[in-house]
Amino acid sequence: MSTPPKSSPVNLSHGRGYLAIPGPSVMPEAVLNAMHRPAPNIYSGALVDMMPPLMQGLRDIARTQHHVAMYIGNGHAAWEASLSNVIAPGDKVLVPATGRFGHGWGDTATGLGADVEVMDFGKQSAMDLDQIADRLEADTAHEIKAVLAVHVDTSTSVRNDIAGVRAALDAVDHPALLMADCIASFGCDIFEMDRWGVDVMVTGCQKGLMVPPGVSFVFFNDRAAEVRAKMTRVSRFWDWTPRANPQEFYQYHCGTAPTHHIYGLQVAVDMIKTEGVEAVWARHATLARAVWAACEAWGTEGTLAMNIADPALRSHAVTALRLEAPQATQLREWVQENIGLTLGIGLGMAPPGSAESHGFFRLGHMGHVNGQMIMGLLGGIEAGMSALGIKRGPGALDAAAKVIGGS
Ligand SMILES: *Cc1c(COP(=O)(O)O)cnc(C)c1O
């Protein structure tokens, strides 16, 4: 947008960059190296043998004993896939939206002919479970077939209580399917598909899973499979039934496999398994607290503020921030041009391109990130604000270092 007042006299952007946007996330060398290989045989051999353990590894991360179907496509594909199996034209779905992604999933449902009812909880709040409970209670005819709940909305960085939505359904014995979007939270924030009573869950590979964008997943339980079985028609490509069988996936039903992604995924899933999924969650939680501590310190003077005020409602993978327009854009441009750091744009907070839109940005801290990277991210932001003369409170890096250092 605008040219920052001055650049560093020496360009400090060469060296390894850090893409600190909320997806695609930083990709481990081990994942990229695993993908760097000649085309494998798709009919037999290593690729086919890899599938059952890979599917099991994914189920372990999702905390489910049930089924997982893989698609070539991004998160939007998983949205469409999930709905295509259980929602027929005319079916009613309830979308408690807490940012742009709830609206996006709802819009996908509209495109498939569903009757979509959005409950909009704004851009700075989590879902209000009482309001959802009231709406479900009022639906005595059980017209609502599914509740589409985004776990972490990546635009606002709010984290919703998915188990609470299940409790609201159960409290009134409502049979609607609980469908969760975990695209931004999978492998980052605590998620327990079976324990929380989630029937369908969608995720992608380019956020917590640390793999280049291109494959996505729909997890579903037996209740959802029963709903699928009663559908009069499901398009062949989106049908999850053959895809949930790892042998068939490769053979005849779904076309050419995403060969190289499978190699990358296997490494990523193994990395998560080796670290331990709880340890992965704990790492994200601590790194997020370091980010918040710095943001709080900065926010004591000037205009920088976290979009979600209550720490209990914040994502551990992404932080949405406000900074008086146009400073957010100036800061992003400065760190990009001068120090090799890329921050996320604000999304869904103001009309794209409007003056107001330059007052929002986001930090991705998901996947393959560690303590020194987060200190580098925060230090880079400090440098940018210093260069641009952006007013801010002192002590941000000290506050983050205390969290990272455990003191
Ligand atoms: C990234 C994201 C999506 C969309 O995924 P794409 O791969 O960009 O299609 C959907 N929902 C959430 C919560 C996301 O973070």
Short mmCIF file of C-alpha atoms in Angstrom, two decimals, residues 49-364:
data_model
loop_
_atom_site.label_atom_id
_atom_site.label_comp_id
_atom_site.label_asym_id
_atom_site.label_seq_id
_atom_site.Cartn_x
_atom_site.Cartn_y
_atom_site.Cartn_z
CA ASP A 49 1.21 -50.07 1.81
CA MET A 50 1.59 -46.65 3.42
CA MET A 51 -2.12 -45.91 3.41
CA PRO A 52 -3.48 -47.98 6.33
CA PRO A 53 -0.88 -46.71 8.85
CA LEU A 54 -1.26 -43.16 7.52
CA MET A 55 -5.03 -43.27 7.98
CA GLN A 56 -4.51 -44.66 11.49
CA GLY A 57 -2.06 -41.86 12.29
CA LEU A 58 -4.59 -39.27 11.16
CA ARG A 59 -7.31 -40.90 13.26
CA ASP A 60 -4.99 -40.80 16.26
CA ILE A 61 -4.47 -37.04 15.85
CA ALA A 62 -8.24 -36.53 15.49
CA ARG A 63 -8.83 -38.75 18.53
CA THR A 64 -11.29 -40.95 16.73
CA GLN A 65 -11.78 -44.66 16.17
CA HIS A 66 -14.01 -43.98 13.21
CA HIS A 67 -13.50 -43.27 9.52
CA VAL A 68 -11.42 -40.86 7.48
CA ALA A 69 -11.70 -40.08 3.79
CA MET A 70 -8.97 -38.26 1.87
CA TYR A 71 -9.57 -35.86 -1.03
CA ILE A 72 -7.32 -34.08 -3.47
CA GLY A 73 -8.31 -30.51 -2.72
CA ASN A 74 -8.02 -27.80 -0.10
CA GLY A 75 -10.22 -26.99 2.86
CA HIS A 76 -12.97 -25.70 0.61
CA ALA A 77 -13.06 -29.15 -0.99
CA ALA A 78 -13.45 -30.76 2.43
CA TRP A 79 -16.32 -28.39 3.17
CA GLU A 80 -18.09 -29.49 0.03
CA ALA A 81 -17.20 -33.15 0.53
CA SER A 82 -18.57 -33.26 4.06
CA LEU A 83 -21.87 -31.64 3.12
CA SER A 84 -22.30 -33.68 -0.04
CA ASN A 85 -22.48 -36.89 1.96
CA VAL A 86 -25.13 -35.91 4.49
CA ILE A 87 -27.03 -32.84 3.29
CA ALA A 88 -29.60 -33.06 0.51
CA PRO A 89 -31.07 -30.06 -1.32
CA GLY A 90 -33.70 -28.47 0.91
CA ASP A 91 -32.21 -29.78 4.15
CA LYS A 92 -31.83 -27.19 6.85
CA VAL A 93 -28.43 -26.53 8.41
CA LEU A 94 -27.62 -24.24 11.30
CA VAL A 95 -24.39 -22.24 11.13
CA PRO A 96 -23.27 -20.49 14.31
CA ALA A 97 -20.74 -18.13 12.69
CA THR A 98 -17.88 -16.45 14.53
CA GLY A 99 -16.00 -15.02 11.58
CA ARG A 100 -15.46 -15.48 7.93
CA PHE A 101 -15.03 -19.25 7.83
CA GLY A 102 -18.41 -20.09 9.35
CA HIS A 103 -20.00 -17.95 6.66
CA GLY A 104 -17.85 -19.71 4.06
CA TRP A 105 -18.95 -23.19 5.07
CA GLY A 106 -22.55 -22.01 5.20
CA ASP A 107 -22.19 -20.52 1.75
CA THR A 108 -20.90 -23.85 0.48
CA ALA A 109 -24.05 -25.45 1.89
CA THR A 110 -26.18 -22.84 0.13
CA GLY A 111 -24.43 -23.73 -3.12
CA LEU A 112 -25.49 -27.35 -2.60
CA GLY A 113 -29.10 -26.35 -2.18
CA ALA A 114 -29.31 -26.48 1.60
CA ASP A 115 -31.54 -24.13 3.55
CA VAL A 116 -28.91 -22.31 5.59
CA GLU A 117 -29.68 -20.48 8.80
CA VAL A 118 -26.78 -18.40 10.07
CA MET A 119 -26.55 -17.29 13.70
CA ASP A 120 -23.98 -14.53 13.52
CA PHE A 121 -22.01 -14.03 16.72
CA GLY A 122 -19.92 -11.22 15.25
CA LYS A 123 -16.17 -10.91 14.81
CA GLN A 124 -14.92 -10.72 18.37
CA SER A 125 -16.88 -13.38 20.23
CA ALA A 126 -17.20 -17.11 20.51
CA MET A 127 -20.48 -18.91 19.88
CA ASP A 128 -23.11 -18.25 22.52
CA LEU A 129 -24.09 -21.75 23.57
CA ASP A 130 -27.26 -20.59 25.30
CA GLN A 131 -28.56 -19.04 22.11
CA ILE A 132 -27.71 -22.19 20.17
CA ALA A 133 -29.48 -24.30 22.82
CA ASP A 134 -32.58 -22.09 22.56
CA ARG A 135 -32.62 -22.39 18.80
CA LEU A 136 -32.31 -26.17 18.94
CA GLU A 137 -35.00 -26.43 21.58
CA ALA A 138 -37.34 -24.40 19.38
CA ASP A 139 -36.78 -26.83 16.52
CA THR A 140 -39.23 -29.40 17.85
CA ALA A 141 -39.87 -30.75 14.35
CA HIS A 142 -36.14 -31.51 14.03
CA GLU A 143 -35.86 -29.70 10.74
CA ILE A 144 -32.22 -28.87 11.38
CA LYS A 145 -30.15 -31.71 9.94
CA ALA A 146 -26.71 -30.48 10.90
CA VAL A 147 -24.91 -27.82 12.91
CA LEU A 148 -21.80 -26.55 11.10
CA ALA A 149 -19.40 -25.39 13.81
CA VAL A 150 -15.97 -23.92 13.10
CA HIS A 151 -13.60 -24.85 15.92
CA VAL A 152 -11.06 -22.09 15.36
CA ASP A 153 -12.14 -19.30 13.06
CA THR A 154 -8.91 -18.23 11.40
CA SER A 155 -10.17 -14.75 10.54
CA THR A 156 -11.03 -13.70 14.10
CA SER A 157 -8.78 -16.25 15.88
CA VAL A 158 -11.60 -17.23 18.21
CA ARG A 159 -11.75 -20.80 19.50
CA ASN A 160 -15.22 -22.23 19.97
CA ASP A 161 -16.41 -24.82 22.47
CA ILE A 162 -17.31 -27.75 20.24
CA ALA A 163 -18.11 -30.07 23.14
CA GLY A 164 -20.49 -27.36 24.34
CA VAL A 165 -22.38 -27.52 21.04
CA ARG A 166 -22.72 -31.27 21.53
CA ALA A 167 -24.07 -30.67 25.04
CA ALA A 168 -26.62 -28.20 23.62
CA LEU A 169 -27.78 -30.82 21.10
CA ASP A 170 -27.97 -33.58 23.69
CA ALA A 171 -29.80 -31.42 26.22
CA VAL A 172 -32.84 -31.39 23.95
CA ASP A 173 -32.22 -34.79 22.32
CA HIS A 174 -31.75 -33.11 18.98
CA PRO A 175 -30.66 -35.58 16.28
CA ALA A 176 -28.82 -33.08 14.05
CA LEU A 177 -25.30 -34.03 13.09
CA LEU A 178 -22.52 -32.06 14.72
CA MET A 179 -20.05 -31.13 12.01
CA ALA A 180 -16.80 -29.38 12.96
CA ASP A 181 -14.29 -27.45 10.84
CA CYS A 182 -10.87 -28.12 12.38
CA ILE A 183 -8.86 -26.82 9.45
CA ALA A 184 -7.02 -24.25 11.58
CA SER A 185 -6.92 -26.26 14.80
CA PHE A 186 -5.98 -29.79 13.73
CA GLY A 187 -2.63 -30.65 15.28
CA CYS A 188 -2.56 -27.30 17.14
CA ASP A 189 -5.45 -27.02 19.60
CA ILE A 190 -6.91 -29.76 21.77
CA PHE A 191 -9.56 -31.62 19.84
CA GLU A 192 -11.24 -34.91 20.77
CA MET A 193 -13.58 -36.05 18.02
CA ASP A 194 -15.09 -39.07 19.76
CA ARG A 195 -15.09 -37.78 23.31
CA TRP A 196 -16.69 -34.50 22.23
CA GLY A 197 -19.34 -36.29 20.19
CA VAL A 198 -18.42 -34.82 16.82
CA ASP A 199 -20.08 -36.70 13.95
CA VAL A 200 -18.19 -35.18 11.02
CA MET A 201 -14.91 -33.26 11.07
CA VAL A 202 -13.08 -31.60 8.20
CA THR A 203 -9.46 -30.59 8.01
CA GLY A 204 -6.73 -29.80 5.50
CA CYS A 205 -3.02 -30.60 5.31
CA GLN A 206 -1.41 -27.15 5.07
CA LYS A 207 -1.87 -25.82 8.59
CA GLY A 208 -1.13 -27.95 11.65
CA LEU A 209 -0.18 -30.83 9.36
CA MET A 210 2.73 -28.87 7.84
CA VAL A 211 2.31 -30.21 4.28
CA PRO A 212 1.89 -28.10 1.12
CA PRO A 213 -1.79 -27.40 0.38
CA GLY A 214 -3.51 -30.00 -1.76
CA VAL A 215 -5.16 -32.72 0.28
CA SER A 216 -7.94 -32.56 2.81
CA PHE A 217 -9.84 -34.96 5.00
CA VAL A 218 -13.34 -35.71 6.17
CA PHE A 219 -13.62 -37.76 9.35
CA PHE A 220 -17.01 -39.30 10.07
CA ASN A 221 -18.53 -41.62 12.63
CA ASP A 222 -21.12 -44.38 12.26
CA ARG A 223 -24.05 -42.02 12.90
CA ALA A 224 -22.92 -39.89 9.97
CA ALA A 225 -22.38 -43.02 7.87
CA GLU A 226 -26.01 -43.96 8.54
CA VAL A 227 -27.18 -40.58 7.34
CA ARG A 228 -25.00 -41.01 4.26
CA ALA A 229 -26.54 -44.43 3.59
CA LYS A 230 -30.02 -42.89 3.49
CA MET A 231 -29.13 -40.19 0.97
CA THR A 232 -30.89 -40.67 -2.33
CA ARG A 233 -27.90 -39.39 -4.26
CA VAL A 234 -24.27 -38.50 -3.50
CA SER A 235 -21.94 -37.34 -6.27
CA ARG A 236 -19.30 -39.93 -7.08
CA PHE A 237 -16.33 -37.70 -6.53
CA TRP A 238 -17.38 -36.54 -3.07
CA ASP A 239 -18.74 -39.87 -1.83
CA TRP A 240 -16.71 -40.70 1.24
CA THR A 241 -17.56 -44.43 1.24
CA PRO A 242 -14.85 -45.73 -1.14
CA ARG A 243 -12.35 -43.18 0.11
CA ALA A 244 -12.61 -44.39 3.67
CA ASN A 245 -11.23 -47.70 2.50
CA PRO A 246 -7.51 -47.09 2.06
CA GLN A 247 -7.08 -49.97 -0.39
CA GLU A 248 -9.86 -48.85 -2.67
CA PHE A 249 -8.77 -45.23 -2.54
CA TYR A 250 -5.88 -46.01 -4.82
CA GLN A 251 -7.44 -48.53 -7.00
CA TYR A 252 -10.36 -47.67 -9.08
CA HIS A 253 -12.76 -45.31 -7.46
CA CYS A 254 -11.12 -42.01 -6.93
CA GLY A 255 -8.58 -41.47 -9.68
CA THR A 256 -4.87 -40.85 -9.37
CA ALA A 257 -3.65 -40.63 -5.81
CA PRO A 258 -1.95 -37.47 -4.49
CA THR A 259 1.31 -39.41 -4.60
CA HIS A 260 3.83 -36.92 -3.27
CA HIS A 261 1.51 -35.48 -0.70
CA ILE A 262 1.14 -38.94 0.76
CA TYR A 263 4.89 -39.19 1.25
CA GLY A 264 4.98 -35.76 2.87
CA LEU A 265 1.99 -36.54 5.05
CA GLN A 266 3.47 -39.75 6.29
CA VAL A 267 6.50 -37.85 7.57
CA ALA A 268 4.36 -35.09 9.11
CA VAL A 269 2.10 -37.58 10.88
CA ASP A 270 5.16 -39.48 12.14
CA MET A 271 6.65 -36.23 13.46
CA ILE A 272 3.46 -35.52 15.42
CA LYS A 273 3.39 -39.09 16.70
CA THR A 274 7.02 -38.93 17.81
CA GLU A 275 6.51 -35.64 19.64
CA GLY A 276 3.17 -36.87 20.99
CA VAL A 277 -0.08 -35.14 20.14
CA GLU A 278 -0.52 -33.83 23.69
CA ALA A 279 3.01 -32.41 23.58
CA VAL A 280 2.19 -30.80 20.23
CA TRP A 281 -0.89 -29.18 21.78
CA ALA A 282 1.15 -28.05 24.81
CA ARG A 283 3.84 -26.55 22.55
CA HIS A 284 1.23 -24.56 20.66
CA ALA A 285 -0.38 -23.42 23.91
CA THR A 286 2.92 -22.15 25.33
CA LEU A 287 4.00 -20.45 22.11
CA ALA A 288 0.58 -18.80 21.90
CA ARG A 289 0.95 -17.51 25.46
CA ALA A 290 4.30 -15.99 24.49
CA VAL A 291 2.66 -14.22 21.55
CA TRP A 292 -0.16 -12.95 23.75
CA ALA A 293 2.24 -11.75 26.45
CA ALA A 294 4.10 -9.65 23.88
CA CYS A 295 0.88 -8.30 22.39
CA GLU A 296 -0.43 -7.37 25.81
CA ALA A 297 2.75 -5.45 26.58
CA TRP A 298 2.66 -3.64 23.24
CA GLY A 299 -0.98 -2.82 23.82
CA THR A 300 -0.39 -0.94 27.06
CA GLU A 301 0.35 2.17 24.95
CA GLY A 302 -0.75 2.93 21.39
CA THR A 303 -3.43 1.08 19.47
CA LEU A 304 -2.29 -2.53 19.08
CA ALA A 305 -4.88 -4.95 20.47
CA MET A 306 -5.71 -8.61 20.19
CA ASN A 307 -9.04 -9.21 18.50
CA ILE A 308 -10.19 -11.72 21.12
CA ALA A 309 -10.02 -10.24 24.60
CA ASP A 310 -10.55 -13.41 26.63
CA PRO A 311 -7.47 -15.69 26.55
CA ALA A 312 -9.71 -18.73 27.17
CA LEU A 313 -11.38 -18.10 23.80
CA ARG A 314 -8.20 -17.61 21.78
CA SER A 315 -6.78 -20.01 19.23
CA HIS A 316 -3.34 -21.43 19.97
CA ALA A 317 -2.45 -21.37 16.27
CA VAL A 318 -3.35 -17.90 15.02
CA THR A 319 -3.68 -14.45 16.58
CA ALA A 320 -5.76 -11.72 14.93
CA LEU A 321 -4.69 -8.17 15.79
CA ARG A 322 -5.84 -4.61 15.30
CA LEU A 323 -3.53 -1.67 14.79
CA GLU A 324 -4.71 1.78 13.75
CA ALA A 325 -5.07 1.92 9.96
CA PRO A 326 -2.94 2.01 7.91
CA GLN A 327 -0.24 0.93 10.35
CA ALA A 328 -1.10 -2.77 10.19
CA THR A 329 -0.42 -2.83 6.46
CA GLN A 330 2.67 -0.65 6.83
CA LEU A 331 4.03 -3.02 9.45
CA ARG A 332 3.39 -6.08 7.28
CA GLU A 333 5.07 -4.42 4.33
CA TRP A 334 8.04 -3.27 6.38
CA VAL A 335 8.85 -6.69 7.88
CA GLN A 336 8.33 -8.36 4.52
CA GLU A 337 10.64 -6.02 2.63
CA ASN A 338 13.28 -5.48 5.26
CA ILE A 339 13.69 -8.55 7.41
CA GLY A 340 12.24 -11.56 5.58
CA LEU A 341 9.19 -11.95 7.79
CA THR A 342 5.70 -12.36 6.32
CA LEU A 343 2.68 -11.63 8.51
CA GLY A 344 -0.91 -12.50 7.66
CA ILE A 345 -3.36 -9.99 6.28
CA GLY A 346 -6.54 -9.20 8.19
CA LEU A 347 -9.36 -11.33 6.82
CA GLY A 348 -13.06 -10.65 6.94
CA MET A 349 -12.75 -7.76 9.38
CA ALA A 350 -13.33 -4.92 6.90
CA PRO A 351 -14.17 -4.73 3.19
CA PRO A 352 -11.05 -5.76 1.22
CA GLY A 353 -9.13 -2.73 0.01
CA SER A 354 -11.04 -0.30 2.26
CA ALA A 355 -9.09 2.18 4.39
CA GLU A 356 -10.26 0.28 7.45
CA SER A 357 -8.85 -3.01 6.16
CA HIS A 358 -5.32 -1.66 6.73
CA GLY A 359 -5.94 -1.79 10.46
CA PHE A 360 -5.89 -5.58 10.83
CA PHE A 361 -3.27 -8.32 10.61
CA ARG A 362 -2.74 -11.84 11.82
CA LEU A 363 0.10 -13.97 13.13
CA GLY A 364 0.29 -17.65 12.26
#
